[in-house]
């Protein structure tokens, strides 16, 4: 149970989920899978189907875009960041590759559950759309 409480505390610190009550955060933590990646391992690849979002619990990931000139690192994000949500929300393939820059521990939230949580929490949905708007503006 201690691990679940740690995950709830971590999720509370994620801007995307800060408006959720403790009950919903517990459900989110319980319904998520804890996953571990070694340095250099991919969480997902550009062009893959958007089947899950990831909350980074520890470590850092590189966000990489493929182009005709090769791979370009466009950002590095760390603890309490959410990656992979754009493909879910836009219902389209991944627009980037996310690779562990260091050893990473993350929560993997399935697409269905991620959408269900957003639908049940209007404030979180509004925050998600705001963040999505900002990200779309910086990647195009």
Tab-separated table of C-alpha atoms in Angstrom:
chain	number	residue	atom	x	y	z
A	1	UNK	CA	0.000	0.000	0.000
A	2	UNK	CA	2.937	2.308	0.655
A	3	UNK	CA	3.890	2.239	-3.028
A	4	UNK	CA	0.347	3.219	-4.062
A	5	UNK	CA	0.436	6.168	-1.646
A	6	UNK	CA	3.822	7.228	-3.067
A	7	UNK	CA	2.366	7.120	-6.578
A	8	UNK	CA	-0.667	9.171	-5.471
A	9	UNK	CA	1.661	11.802	-3.973
A	10	UNK	CA	3.715	11.860	-7.180
A	11	UNK	CA	0.603	12.173	-9.371
A	12	UNK	CA	-0.643	15.066	-7.212
A	13	UNK	CA	2.583	16.896	-8.166
A	14	UNK	CA	1.950	16.441	-11.914
A	15	UNK	CA	0.425	19.701	-13.227
A	16	UNK	CA	-1.965	17.735	-15.441
A	17	UNK	CA	-3.500	15.893	-12.474
A	18	UNK	CA	-3.213	18.546	-9.734
A	19	UNK	CA	-6.949	19.295	-9.861
A	20	UNK	CA	-7.998	15.700	-9.144
A	21	UNK	CA	-9.271	14.520	-5.786
A	22	UNK	CA	-7.381	11.837	-3.853
A	23	UNK	CA	-9.884	9.110	-4.779
A	24	UNK	CA	-9.403	9.622	-8.510
A	25	UNK	CA	-5.619	9.815	-8.087
A	26	UNK	CA	-5.692	6.478	-6.212
A	27	UNK	CA	-7.740	4.900	-8.998
A	28	UNK	CA	-5.334	6.294	-11.585
A	29	UNK	CA	-2.291	4.946	-9.712
A	30	UNK	CA	-3.985	1.571	-9.183
A	31	UNK	CA	-5.003	1.257	-12.860
A	32	UNK	CA	-1.520	2.177	-14.115
A	33	UNK	CA	1.451	-0.120	-14.650
A	34	UNK	CA	4.807	0.772	-13.116
A	35	UNK	CA	7.459	0.329	-15.825
A	36	UNK	CA	11.253	0.634	-15.767
A	37	UNK	CA	13.535	1.532	-18.690
A	38	UNK	CA	17.319	1.496	-18.906
A	39	UNK	CA	19.288	4.360	-20.437
A	40	UNK	CA	18.723	4.392	-24.206
A	41	UNK	CA	15.566	2.229	-24.142
A	42	UNK	CA	12.538	3.553	-26.037
A	43	UNK	CA	9.223	4.126	-24.277
A	44	UNK	CA	7.684	4.455	-27.742
A	45	UNK	CA	8.693	5.264	-31.320
A	46	UNK	CA	7.533	7.988	-33.715
A	47	UNK	CA	4.753	6.568	-35.897
A	48	UNK	CA	3.599	3.991	-33.307
A	49	UNK	CA	-0.061	3.884	-32.308
A	50	UNK	CA	-0.850	6.032	-29.259
A	51	UNK	CA	-1.833	3.262	-26.851
A	52	UNK	CA	-0.705	4.807	-23.544
A	53	UNK	CA	0.538	7.909	-21.756
A	54	UNK	CA	3.477	7.821	-19.333
A	55	UNK	CA	4.067	9.776	-16.123
A	56	UNK	CA	7.798	10.004	-15.396
A	57	UNK	CA	8.334	9.099	-11.718
A	58	UNK	CA	12.142	9.274	-11.763
A	59	UNK	CA	14.856	9.892	-14.313
A	60	UNK	CA	14.639	11.800	-17.588
A	61	UNK	CA	13.603	11.095	-21.172
A	62	UNK	CA	14.640	12.601	-24.487
A	63	UNK	CA	11.941	13.584	-26.967
A	64	UNK	CA	13.275	12.944	-30.463
A	65	UNK	CA	11.790	13.686	-33.884
A	66	UNK	CA	12.814	11.869	-37.046
A	67	UNK	CA	13.339	14.018	-40.105
A	68	UNK	CA	14.960	13.542	-43.500
A	69	UNK	CA	18.171	14.913	-41.920
A	70	UNK	CA	18.078	12.290	-39.143
A	71	UNK	CA	17.038	12.277	-35.506
A	72	UNK	CA	16.734	15.612	-33.696
A	73	UNK	CA	16.410	15.877	-29.922
A	74	UNK	CA	13.739	18.513	-29.315
A	75	UNK	CA	13.447	18.301	-25.528
A	76	UNK	CA	14.397	16.481	-22.362
A	77	UNK	CA	11.772	16.102	-19.650
A	78	UNK	CA	12.002	14.627	-16.195
A	79	UNK	CA	10.158	13.798	-13.038
A	80	UNK	CA	6.398	14.548	-12.941
A	81	UNK	CA	6.201	15.045	-16.713
A	82	UNK	CA	3.582	13.331	-18.863
A	83	UNK	CA	4.605	12.016	-22.299
A	84	UNK	CA	2.607	10.253	-24.980
A	85	UNK	CA	-0.685	11.997	-24.336
A	86	UNK	CA	-0.803	13.939	-27.624
A	87	UNK	CA	-1.254	10.797	-29.741
A	88	UNK	CA	-4.101	9.698	-27.451
A	89	UNK	CA	-5.891	13.042	-27.443
A	90	UNK	CA	-5.469	13.636	-31.167
A	91	UNK	CA	-6.107	9.954	-31.981
A	92	UNK	CA	-3.143	9.758	-34.331
A	93	UNK	CA	0.281	8.052	-34.458
A	94	UNK	CA	3.095	9.181	-32.156
A	95	UNK	CA	4.658	12.437	-33.378
A	96	UNK	CA	7.996	11.710	-31.689
A	97	UNK	CA	10.172	9.006	-30.191
A	98	UNK	CA	10.683	9.047	-26.424
A	99	UNK	CA	13.860	7.416	-25.147
A	100	UNK	CA	15.248	7.088	-21.604
A	101	UNK	CA	18.118	9.588	-21.155
A	102	UNK	CA	18.834	8.029	-17.733
A	103	UNK	CA	17.317	5.020	-15.984
A	104	UNK	CA	13.584	5.816	-15.861
A	105	UNK	CA	10.700	4.677	-13.709
A	106	UNK	CA	7.267	5.610	-15.036
A	107	UNK	CA	3.568	4.920	-14.708
A	108	UNK	CA	2.020	3.633	-17.937
A	109	UNK	CA	-1.625	4.693	-18.270
A	110	UNK	CA	-3.614	2.925	-20.981
A	111	UNK	CA	-5.361	5.048	-23.606
A	112	UNK	CA	-8.831	3.963	-22.485
A	113	UNK	CA	-8.181	4.733	-18.834
A	114	UNK	CA	-6.458	8.046	-19.620
A	115	UNK	CA	-9.501	9.184	-21.632
A	116	UNK	CA	-11.895	7.941	-18.928
A	117	UNK	CA	-10.034	9.901	-16.222
A	118	UNK	CA	-10.065	13.075	-18.326
A	119	UNK	CA	-13.778	12.710	-19.042
A	120	UNK	CA	-14.496	12.381	-15.313
A	121	UNK	CA	-12.548	15.511	-14.357
A	122	UNK	CA	-13.392	18.659	-16.367
A	123	UNK	CA	-10.611	20.727	-14.763
A	124	UNK	CA	-8.018	18.139	-15.769
A	125	UNK	CA	-9.488	18.021	-19.287
A	126	UNK	CA	-9.219	21.821	-19.544
A	127	UNK	CA	-5.599	21.748	-18.334
A	128	UNK	CA	-4.807	18.956	-20.798
A	129	UNK	CA	-6.211	20.959	-23.705
A	130	UNK	CA	-4.195	24.035	-22.629
A	131	UNK	CA	-0.953	22.008	-22.469
A	132	UNK	CA	-1.803	20.306	-25.765
A	133	UNK	CA	-2.281	23.700	-27.427
A	134	UNK	CA	1.131	24.861	-26.174
A	135	UNK	CA	2.857	21.654	-27.338
A	136	UNK	CA	1.223	21.743	-30.765
A	137	UNK	CA	2.393	25.340	-31.176
A	138	UNK	CA	6.011	24.399	-30.374
A	139	UNK	CA	6.238	21.251	-32.525
A	140	UNK	CA	4.861	22.731	-35.751
